[in-house]
Coordinates of C-alpha atoms and ligand atoms in Angstrom, one line a residue:
Chain D
M1058 CA 83.7 60.6 148.7
H1059 CA 80.9 62.3 150.5
K1060 CA 78.5 61.4 147.6
L1061 CA 78.9 57.8 148.6
S1062 CA 78.1 58.4 152.3
R1063 CA 74.6 59.9 151.5
L1064 CA 73.5 56.6 149.7
A1065 CA 71.0 54.4 151.4
I1066 CA 72.2 50.8 151.0
N1067 CA 70.4 47.6 152.2
E1068 CA 71.8 44.1 152.5
E1069 CA 70.0 42.9 149.7
G1070 CA 72.0 45.2 147.5
F1071 CA 69.3 47.7 146.9
V1072 CA 71.0 51.3 146.7
F1073 CA 68.9 54.5 146.7
N1074 CA 70.5 57.9 146.0
P1075 CA 68.3 60.4 147.9
T1076 CA 69.8 63.3 146.0
T1077 CA 68.6 62.2 142.7
G1078 CA 65.8 59.7 143.6
D1079 CA 67.6 56.9 141.4
S1080 CA 67.9 53.5 142.7
F1081 CA 70.3 50.8 141.8
Q1082 CA 70.7 47.0 142.3
V1083 CA 74.2 46.0 143.3
S1084 CA 75.7 42.4 143.2
E1085 CA 77.1 40.9 146.4
T1086 CA 80.8 41.6 145.6
G1087 CA 79.7 45.0 144.5
L1088 CA 78.1 45.7 148.0
V1089 CA 81.4 44.6 149.7
I1090 CA 83.4 47.0 147.5
L1091 CA 80.8 49.8 148.1
G1092 CA 81.0 49.3 151.8
K1093 CA 84.7 49.3 151.8
L1094 CA 84.9 52.5 149.6
R1095 CA 82.5 54.2 152.0
D1096 CA 85.1 53.3 154.9
G1097 CA 87.9 54.9 152.9
H1098 CA 89.8 51.7 151.9
S1099 CA 92.1 52.1 148.9
D1100 CA 91.4 50.1 145.7
E1101 CA 94.4 48.0 146.4
A1102 CA 93.3 47.0 149.9
I1103 CA 89.8 46.3 148.6
A1104 CA 91.2 44.0 145.9
Q1105 CA 93.2 42.2 148.4
A1106 CA 90.2 41.7 150.8
L1107 CA 88.2 40.3 147.9
A1108 CA 91.0 37.9 146.9
E1109 CA 91.1 36.7 150.7
K1110 CA 87.4 36.3 151.0
Y1111 CA 86.5 34.9 147.6
E1112 CA 87.8 32.5 144.9
V1113 CA 89.4 34.9 142.8
S1114 CA 93.0 35.8 142.0
L1115 CA 94.4 39.2 143.1
E1116 CA 94.9 40.3 139.5
D1117 CA 91.3 39.8 138.6
A1118 CA 90.1 41.3 141.7
Q1119 CA 92.2 44.5 140.9
R1120 CA 90.8 44.7 137.5
D1121 CA 87.2 44.3 138.7
V1122 CA 87.6 46.9 141.5
A1123 CA 88.9 49.3 138.9
D1124 CA 85.9 48.5 136.7
F1125 CA 83.5 48.9 139.4
R1126 CA 84.8 52.2 140.3
A1127 CA 84.5 53.4 136.7
S1128 CA 80.9 52.2 136.8
L1129 CA 80.2 54.3 140.0
K1130 CA 81.7 57.2 138.4
N1131 CA 79.6 56.9 135.4
L1132 CA 76.4 56.6 137.4
N1133 CA 77.6 59.7 139.1
L1134 CA 77.9 58.0 142.6
I1135 CA 81.5 59.2 143.2
Chain H
M1041 CA 86.6 26.6 150.8
K1042 CA 86.1 30.2 149.9
P1043 CA 82.7 31.2 148.5
A1044 CA 82.4 31.6 144.7
Y1045 CA 83.3 34.8 143.2
E1046 CA 80.9 36.9 141.0
K1047 CA 82.0 40.0 139.4
P1048 CA 80.9 43.2 141.0
V1049 CA 78.1 44.9 139.0
I1050 CA 75.9 47.9 139.8
K1051 CA 73.0 48.6 137.6
K1052 CA 70.5 51.5 137.5
L1053 CA 66.8 50.4 138.1
H1054 CA 64.2 51.9 135.7
N1055 CA 60.8 52.4 137.1
G1056 CA 58.1 51.4 134.8
L1057 CA 60.3 48.9 133.0
M1058 CA 59.1 45.9 134.9
N1059 CA 59.1 43.0 132.5
K1060 CA 55.9 41.5 131.3
F1061 CA 57.2 37.9 130.8
G1062 CA 57.4 36.7 134.3
Y1063 CA 61.2 36.2 134.4
S1064 CA 63.7 38.7 135.0
P1065 CA 65.8 39.8 132.1
A1066 CA 68.3 40.9 134.5
Y1067 CA 69.2 37.2 135.2
A1068 CA 68.1 35.6 131.9
R1069 CA 70.9 33.5 130.6
K1070 CA 71.6 31.8 127.2
V1071 CA 74.0 28.9 127.8
R1072 CA 75.2 26.4 125.2
T1073 CA 77.9 23.9 126.4
D1074 CA 77.8 21.7 123.2
I1075 CA 76.9 21.5 119.5
D1076 CA 75.1 18.4 118.7
G1077 CA 76.5 16.6 121.8
V1078 CA 80.2 17.7 121.1
P1079 CA 81.5 20.0 123.9
V1080 CA 82.4 23.5 122.7
A1081 CA 85.5 23.3 124.8
D1082 CA 86.6 20.0 123.0
L1083 CA 86.0 21.6 119.6
V1084 CA 88.1 24.7 120.3
E1085 CA 90.8 22.7 121.9
K1086 CA 91.2 20.5 118.8
F1087 CA 90.6 23.0 116.0
G1088 CA 91.1 26.4 117.6
S1089 CA 89.1 29.6 117.9
P1090 CA 87.3 31.2 116.1
L1091 CA 85.7 28.1 114.5
F1092 CA 82.9 27.5 112.0
V1093 CA 80.9 24.4 113.0
Y1094 CA 78.1 22.8 110.9
S1095 CA 75.7 20.2 111.9
E1096 CA 75.1 17.4 109.5
R1097 CA 71.9 16.4 111.5
I1098 CA 70.3 19.8 111.1
L1099 CA 71.3 20.1 107.4
R1100 CA 69.8 16.8 106.6
Q1101 CA 66.7 17.5 108.7
K1102 CA 66.2 20.9 107.0
Y1103 CA 66.4 19.4 103.6
R1104 CA 64.1 16.5 104.3
Q1105 CA 61.6 18.9 105.9
M1106 CA 61.5 21.3 103.0
H1107 CA 61.6 18.6 100.3
T1108 CA 58.8 16.8 101.9
A1109 CA 56.8 20.1 102.3
F1110 CA 57.0 20.6 98.5
S1111 CA 57.0 17.1 97.0
T1112 CA 53.9 16.1 98.9
R1113 CA 52.1 19.0 97.3
Y1114 CA 53.4 19.1 93.8
P1115 CA 54.6 16.0 91.7
N1116 CA 57.7 17.4 89.9
V1117 CA 60.0 19.2 92.3
V1118 CA 63.8 19.7 91.9
F1119 CA 66.1 21.5 94.4
G1120 CA 69.0 23.4 93.1
W1121 CA 71.6 24.1 95.9
S1122 CA 72.4 27.8 95.8
Y1123 CA 76.3 27.6 95.9
K1124 CA 76.9 31.2 96.9
T1125 CA 74.9 30.6 100.3
N1126 CA 77.6 28.2 101.4
Y1127 CA 80.1 26.6 98.9
L1128 CA 82.3 24.6 101.3
N1129 CA 82.8 21.4 99.3
A1130 CA 81.4 19.2 102.1
I1131 CA 78.3 21.2 102.4
C1132 CA 77.7 21.1 98.6
A1133 CA 78.4 17.3 98.5
L1134 CA 76.0 16.8 101.3
M1135 CA 73.2 18.7 99.5
H1136 CA 74.1 16.7 96.2
Q1137 CA 73.8 13.5 98.3
Q1138 CA 70.3 14.6 99.4
G1139 CA 69.3 14.9 95.7
S1140 CA 69.8 18.6 95.0
I1141 CA 71.4 19.7 91.7
A1142 CA 73.6 22.8 91.6
E1143 CA 72.7 26.5 91.2
V1144 CA 75.6 28.7 90.3
V1145 CA 76.0 32.2 89.6
S1146 CA 79.6 32.6 88.2
G1147 CA 82.3 30.8 86.3
M1148 CA 84.0 30.1 89.5
E1149 CA 81.1 28.4 91.1
Y1150 CA 80.4 26.5 87.9
E1151 CA 83.9 25.1 88.0
K1152 CA 83.4 24.3 91.6
A1153 CA 80.3 22.2 90.9
R1154 CA 82.0 20.4 88.1
A1155 CA 85.1 19.7 90.2
L1156 CA 82.6 18.2 92.8
G1157 CA 81.5 15.8 90.0
V1158 CA 78.2 17.4 89.2
P1159 CA 77.5 16.8 85.5
G1160 CA 76.7 20.0 83.5
E1161 CA 73.0 18.9 83.0
N1162 CA 72.6 19.1 86.7
I1163 CA 73.8 22.7 86.9
I1164 CA 71.7 25.8 86.7
F1165 CA 73.7 28.7 85.6
N1166 CA 72.3 32.1 86.7
G1167 CA 73.7 35.5 87.3
P1168 CA 74.3 38.8 85.5
H1169 CA 77.9 38.0 84.6
K1170 CA 78.6 34.8 82.5
A1171 CA 81.8 35.3 80.6
Q1172 CA 81.7 34.1 77.0
A1173 CA 84.1 31.2 77.6
A1174 CA 82.1 30.1 80.7
L1175 CA 78.8 30.3 78.8
E1176 CA 80.3 28.2 75.9
T1177 CA 81.5 25.5 78.4
A1178 CA 78.2 25.5 80.1
V1179 CA 76.3 25.1 76.8
R1180 CA 78.6 22.3 75.6
E1181 CA 78.2 20.5 78.9
G1182 CA 74.3 20.8 78.8
A1183 CA 73.8 23.2 81.8
M1184 CA 70.5 24.9 82.2
I1185 CA 71.2 28.6 81.5
N1186 CA 68.9 31.4 82.7
V1187 CA 69.3 34.5 80.5
D1188 CA 69.8 37.6 82.4
H1189 CA 69.9 40.4 79.6
L1190 CA 69.9 41.2 76.1
D1191 CA 73.7 41.0 75.6
E1192 CA 73.6 37.4 77.0
I1193 CA 71.1 36.5 74.2
Y1194 CA 73.5 37.7 71.7
A1195 CA 76.4 35.9 73.5
L1196 CA 74.4 32.6 73.4
E1197 CA 73.5 33.1 69.8
R1198 CA 77.2 33.3 69.0
V1199 CA 77.7 30.0 70.8
A1200 CA 74.8 28.5 69.0
Q1201 CA 76.2 29.7 65.7
K1202 CA 79.7 28.1 66.6
L1203 CA 78.1 24.9 67.6
G1204 CA 75.6 24.8 64.6
R1205 CA 72.7 24.0 66.7
Q1206 CA 69.7 25.5 68.6
L1207 CA 70.0 26.0 72.2
H1208 CA 67.4 25.5 74.9
V1209 CA 67.5 28.3 77.5
G1210 CA 65.5 29.8 80.3
L1211 CA 64.7 33.5 80.9
R1212 CA 65.1 35.3 84.1
L1213 CA 62.2 37.5 85.0
N1214 CA 61.7 40.3 87.4
L1215 CA 58.1 41.1 88.4
D1216 CA 55.9 42.8 91.0
A1217 CA 54.9 40.2 93.6
G1218 CA 54.5 42.9 96.3
V1219 CA 58.0 42.5 97.6
Y1220 CA 59.8 45.6 97.9
P1221 CA 62.3 46.7 97.1
Q1222 CA 61.9 44.9 93.9
W1223 CA 65.0 43.2 92.6
S1224 CA 64.6 44.6 89.2
R1225 CA 68.3 44.7 88.2
F1226 CA 68.1 41.0 87.3
G1227 CA 66.5 39.5 84.3
F1228 CA 63.8 41.1 82.1
N1229 CA 60.9 42.9 83.6
L1230 CA 57.5 41.3 83.1
E1231 CA 55.0 44.0 83.5
S1232 CA 56.7 46.5 81.1
G1233 CA 56.7 44.0 78.4
Q1234 CA 60.5 43.7 78.3
A1235 CA 60.4 40.0 78.8
L1236 CA 58.0 39.6 76.0
E1237 CA 60.4 41.6 73.7
A1238 CA 63.2 39.4 74.7
A1239 CA 61.2 36.2 73.8
K1240 CA 60.4 37.8 70.6
R1241 CA 64.0 38.6 69.9
M1242 CA 64.9 35.0 70.6
K1243 CA 62.2 33.7 68.3
Y1244 CA 63.3 36.1 65.6
G1245 CA 67.0 35.0 66.0
G1246 CA 66.0 31.3 65.5
K1247 CA 68.9 30.1 67.4
L1248 CA 67.6 30.0 71.0
V1249 CA 64.6 28.0 72.1
L1250 CA 62.8 29.3 75.3
S1251 CA 62.0 26.4 77.5
G1252 CA 62.1 27.6 81.0
L1253 CA 61.3 30.7 83.2
H1254 CA 63.3 31.8 86.3
C1255 CA 62.5 34.4 89.0
H1256 CA 64.1 35.1 92.3
L1257 CA 62.3 37.6 94.2
G1258 CA 64.8 38.4 96.8
T1259 CA 66.0 36.9 100.2
F1260 CA 64.4 36.5 103.4
I1261 CA 60.8 36.9 102.1
M1262 CA 58.5 36.9 104.9
D1263 CA 55.2 36.8 103.0
A1264 CA 54.2 33.3 101.5
G1265 CA 51.6 35.2 99.4
A1266 CA 54.4 36.8 97.4
Y1267 CA 55.4 33.4 96.0
A1268 CA 51.8 32.8 95.0
R1269 CA 51.6 35.9 93.1
Q1270 CA 54.9 35.2 91.5
V1271 CA 53.9 31.7 90.4
E1272 CA 50.7 32.8 89.0
K1273 CA 52.4 35.6 86.9
M1274 CA 55.1 33.2 85.7
V1275 CA 52.5 30.6 84.5
A1276 CA 50.4 33.2 82.7
F1277 CA 53.6 34.5 80.9
G1278 CA 54.4 30.8 80.0
C1279 CA 51.0 30.5 78.4
E1280 CA 51.4 33.7 76.6
L1281 CA 54.7 32.4 75.2
E1282 CA 53.2 29.2 74.1
K1283 CA 50.5 31.0 72.2
A1284 CA 52.7 33.7 70.7
F1285 CA 55.7 31.7 69.7
G1286 CA 54.9 28.1 70.2
Y1287 CA 57.4 27.7 73.1
S1288 CA 56.8 25.0 75.5
I1289 CA 57.9 25.9 79.1
E1290 CA 59.3 22.8 80.7
Y1291 CA 60.5 24.3 84.0
L1292 CA 59.4 27.1 86.4
D1293 CA 62.4 28.0 88.6
I1294 CA 61.0 30.2 91.4
G1295 CA 64.3 30.9 93.1
G1296 CA 65.0 30.9 96.8
G1297 CA 64.5 33.5 99.4
F1298 CA 62.7 31.4 102.1
P1299 CA 63.8 32.8 105.5
S1300 CA 65.7 31.0 108.3
K1301 CA 64.9 31.3 111.9
S1302 CA 67.1 34.3 112.1
R1303 CA 66.3 37.7 113.7
L1304 CA 66.3 40.5 111.2
K1305 CA 67.3 43.7 113.0
G1306 CA 64.3 45.9 113.8
V1307 CA 62.0 43.0 114.0
Y1308 CA 61.2 42.5 117.7
L1309 CA 59.0 39.3 117.5
P1310 CA 61.2 36.2 117.9
P1311 CA 61.5 34.5 114.5
E1312 CA 59.3 31.5 115.5
V1313 CA 56.5 33.9 115.8
A1314 CA 57.3 36.4 112.9
L1315 CA 57.9 33.8 110.2
P1316 CA 55.6 31.5 108.4
A1317 CA 56.5 27.9 108.5
I1318 CA 57.9 26.3 105.4
D1319 CA 54.7 24.3 104.8
E1320 CA 52.7 27.6 104.4
Y1321 CA 55.1 28.6 101.7
A1322 CA 54.8 25.2 100.0
E1323 CA 50.9 25.3 100.4
A1324 CA 50.7 28.8 98.9
I1325 CA 52.9 27.9 96.0
A1326 CA 51.4 24.6 95.1
Q1327 CA 47.9 26.0 95.3
A1328 CA 48.7 28.8 93.0
L1329 CA 50.3 26.3 90.5
T1330 CA 47.3 24.0 90.7
K1331 CA 45.0 26.9 90.0
A1332 CA 47.1 28.5 87.1
L1333 CA 48.2 25.3 85.4
R1334 CA 46.2 23.3 82.9
P1335 CA 45.0 20.1 84.4
G1336 CA 47.6 17.2 84.0
D1337 CA 50.4 19.8 83.2
F1338 CA 53.1 19.5 85.6
P1339 CA 56.2 21.5 84.5
K1340 CA 59.3 20.9 86.7
L1341 CA 59.3 23.2 89.8
I1342 CA 62.8 24.3 90.7
L1343 CA 63.6 25.7 94.1
E1344 CA 66.9 27.4 94.7
S1345 CA 66.6 27.7 98.4
G1346 CA 69.9 28.7 100.2
R1347 CA 69.6 30.2 103.7
A1348 CA 66.4 28.2 104.8
L1349 CA 68.6 25.0 104.3
V1350 CA 71.8 26.0 105.8
D1351 CA 71.7 29.0 108.0
E1352 CA 70.5 27.2 111.2
A1353 CA 73.1 24.4 110.6
G1354 CA 76.0 26.8 111.0
F1355 CA 77.6 28.1 114.2
L1356 CA 80.6 30.2 115.0
I1357 CA 82.6 29.8 118.2
T1358 CA 84.5 32.9 119.3
T1359 CA 86.5 33.6 122.4
I1360 CA 86.3 36.7 124.5
T1361 CA 89.8 38.1 124.5
A1362 CA 89.4 41.5 126.4
T1363 CA 86.9 43.3 128.4
K1364 CA 86.5 47.0 128.3
R1365 CA 84.4 49.7 129.9
L1366 CA 83.6 52.5 127.4
P1367 CA 83.7 56.2 128.4
D1368 CA 79.9 56.3 128.6
G1369 CA 79.8 53.2 131.0
T1370 CA 78.9 50.5 128.4
R1371 CA 80.4 47.3 129.1
A1372 CA 82.4 46.1 126.0
Y1373 CA 84.1 42.9 124.9
V1374 CA 86.7 42.1 122.3
A1375 CA 86.1 38.7 120.6
D1376 CA 88.4 37.0 118.2
A1377 CA 85.7 36.8 115.5
G1378 CA 84.1 39.9 114.0
V1379 CA 82.4 41.0 110.7
N1380 CA 85.4 39.5 108.9
L1381 CA 83.6 36.3 109.6
L1382 CA 80.2 37.5 110.1
F1383 CA 79.2 39.5 107.2
T1384 CA 75.5 39.2 108.0
A1385 CA 75.9 41.0 111.3
N1386 CA 74.8 44.0 109.2
W1387 CA 71.4 42.8 108.9
F1388 CA 70.8 40.1 111.4
K1389 CA 70.9 40.0 115.3
F1390 CA 72.6 36.7 116.2
N1391 CA 71.7 34.4 119.0
I1392 CA 74.7 34.7 121.3
E1393 CA 75.3 31.8 123.9
M1394 CA 77.9 31.5 126.6
D1395 CA 79.8 28.4 127.3
R1396 CA 78.9 28.3 131.0
E1397 CA 76.7 29.7 133.6
V1398 CA 77.9 33.1 135.0
G1399 CA 76.7 34.8 138.1
G1400 CA 75.8 38.5 138.1
V1401 CA 73.4 40.9 136.8
N1402 CA 72.9 41.3 132.9
E1403 CA 74.2 44.5 131.4
Q1404 CA 73.8 46.0 127.9
S1405 CA 77.0 45.2 126.3
V1406 CA 78.8 45.6 123.0
I1407 CA 80.7 42.7 121.4
Y1408 CA 83.5 44.0 119.1
G1409 CA 85.5 41.8 116.6
P1410 CA 89.2 41.7 116.5
L1411 CA 89.6 44.1 113.5
C1412 CA 91.3 47.5 114.2
M1413 CA 88.3 49.0 112.3
N1414 CA 85.4 50.9 113.8
I1415 CA 82.9 49.0 111.9
D1416 CA 83.7 45.7 113.4
V1417 CA 80.8 45.2 115.7
V1418 CA 79.1 41.7 116.3
D1419 CA 76.4 43.0 118.5
E1420 CA 76.0 46.6 119.5
S1421 CA 73.5 45.8 122.4
V1422 CA 73.3 42.5 124.0
L1423 CA 72.2 41.6 127.5
L1424 CA 75.0 39.7 129.1
P1425 CA 76.3 39.0 132.6
P1426 CA 80.0 40.0 133.3
L1427 CA 82.1 37.8 131.1
S1428 CA 85.7 37.0 131.6
C1429 CA 88.5 36.6 129.2
G1430 CA 88.9 33.2 127.7
M1431 CA 85.1 32.4 127.7
R1432 CA 83.6 31.1 124.5
L1433 CA 80.5 32.4 122.8
T1434 CA 78.5 30.4 120.2
V1435 CA 77.0 32.7 117.6
S1436 CA 74.1 31.4 115.5
P1437 CA 72.6 31.0 112.9
V1438 CA 75.4 31.8 110.6
G1439 CA 75.4 29.1 108.1
A1440 CA 74.2 31.1 105.3
Y1441 CA 76.4 33.6 103.4
N1442 CA 79.0 34.2 106.3
H1443 CA 81.5 31.7 105.3
T1444 CA 81.4 32.4 101.6
Q1445 CA 81.8 36.1 102.2
S1446 CA 84.3 35.9 104.9
L1447 CA 87.3 38.1 104.6
Q1448 CA 90.9 37.4 104.2
F1449 CA 91.4 40.6 106.0
I1450 CA 93.6 41.6 109.0
E1451 CA 93.1 38.1 110.5
Y1452 CA 93.4 34.5 109.1
R1453 CA 90.3 32.8 108.2
P1454 CA 89.6 30.0 110.8
A1455 CA 88.9 26.1 110.3
S1456 CA 85.4 24.8 109.7
V1457 CA 84.2 21.4 111.0
L1458 CA 81.2 19.4 110.3
I1459 CA 79.7 17.3 113.1
G1460 CA 78.3 14.2 111.7
E1461 CA 75.1 12.4 112.8
R1462 CA 77.0 10.0 115.1
G1463 CA 78.9 12.8 116.7
E1464 CA 82.0 12.5 114.7
V1465 CA 83.8 15.7 114.0
D1466 CA 85.4 16.1 110.5
L1467 CA 87.6 19.0 109.6
I1468 CA 86.2 20.3 106.3
R1469 CA 88.4 23.4 105.8
E1470 CA 91.8 24.0 107.6
A1471 CA 92.6 27.2 109.2
E1472 CA 94.5 29.5 106.9
D1473 CA 98.1 30.5 107.6
L1474 CA 100.5 33.1 106.0
A1475 CA 101.1 30.9 102.9
D1476 CA 97.4 31.3 102.0
I1477 CA 97.7 35.1 102.1
T1478 CA 101.1 35.3 100.2
R1479 CA 101.0 32.3 97.8
R1480 CA 99.9 34.3 94.9
E1481 CA 102.1 37.4 95.6
R1482 CA 105.3 38.1 93.5
M1483 CA 108.1 40.3 94.6
P1484 CA 109.9 42.5 92.1
K1485 CA 113.5 41.7 92.2
R1486 CA 114.7 45.1 93.1
F1487 CA 112.7 44.9 96.4
A1488 CA 114.2 41.5 97.4
Q1489 CA 115.6 41.6 100.8
E1490 CA 119.0 40.0 101.4
E1491 CA 118.7 37.1 103.8
V1492 CA 119.9 38.3 107.3
G1493 CA 122.1 36.2 109.4
Ligands
PLP1928 C1 69.3 33.5 91.6 C2 69.3 33.2 93.2 N1 68.8 32.0 93.6 C3 68.9 31.5 94.8 C4 69.4 32.5 95.8 C5 69.3 31.9 97.3 O1 68.5 32.8 98.0 P1 68.2 32.4 99.5 O2 69.5 32.1 100.3 O3 67.5 33.6 100.1 O4 67.2 31.2 99.5 C6 69.9 33.6 95.5 C7 70.4 34.5 96.5 O5 70.5 35.7 96.4 C8 69.8 34.1 94.1 O6 70.2 35.3 93.7

């Protein structure tokens, strides 16, 4: 998880990886997930938080969190 | 109320790839909620997904536009609807209602035209394979036959012999008009003298009278000048035939090939910019005719346009049935329509529109079809925001060659509807079911299963 903690993230969803110099744009919900992952929450807990906060079913939220995690992995951010 | 949800997306930013067009491709959206005023959702609810949808309004408008372009520039124009482009009965009937005769390339298509009530004399019979029986029927019924090869000359002479009369026929030519690859496998080559030899052979046989010339350069011809060169060569050859054999050429059939507003893969300019307007083709052809023909001589000009008339009138609605993330990170979707229904996906990049606004950043995505086959890709790279299952996409233009070449393979073929000019929706072909797949099959007795239970 320490890769994540090195990222610079601003509120507009701009993400900078100082190790590689890459920058990223993350959507609002992506930003929420990123924040919670950094704080060490489980995927399950994050999905639940999304379902509570937004107009989305728990099942869809679970699927999206898993998918988002795959993107992060792919971008070499976790 | 909770705030609206948008799927989480993270996207790498590329320096130096700022767009030149003043809007952000990351948020550009293509949304279509209706076709000719009929909601996509209603169409699918009533007729299922996938669904072929044709617009009568666009079909008639395209026909009128093209007909006007040619008939205002040349006094003797006939349109022959190219059946293979789309031979759904309703589409053919509409074309005939507009004044088109039929252009067919097989015994099957010939029978289809006849079954629709088209008299033989209003059928142009082209193609490399005309079975003897089909040829004989076509001759008896007075069809215009364009001869493809020497063996067909022999076959027609046999028919003439049998009927005890001379037959009027046309000759299909292939020639160099600057379009490559040249479709030299059809008809007789002009430049090498093969076509002249064929005419000589006809004259010598005494049973066939050459009265028309036909040439179809290819499909999606993007250069209007090619038609001018084609017409010039055809007229010159007609004069040569007149002089050498006393034949009088009554029609020049210049085929089809005019492009639709469709995007060829590898062509990055949008079709509105890359393609000449139909008036430019008409102008080039009419000018070449006027220049080459003797004053006052107006042989019939036949056009066999297919795709330019029907392509943009056809849409395919499909539903997203699964979303995937590929190992390389690419976003992928499974749609319920694939290359089984979109044969032309090989060559054209379709316009793909969503049925609603979706939040989120666009990603390069792949759309797969439903077939359990690696080749089943509708679009290997399309910018889309995150889509969810159940969303509908409208794919266009797909009116040309997709329905006729759709496969009865793995999936049933779906329904086709026609939206009328007053918004009425008619089912023009029902969705298939198992009976359509198995109706012609016969089970050897020794495999017959005993009924269980
Ligand atoms: C003889 C002939 N005429 C007409 C057409 C229709 O062509 P298009 O759809 O390009 O207008 C074709 C198509 O290949 C053809 O082979």
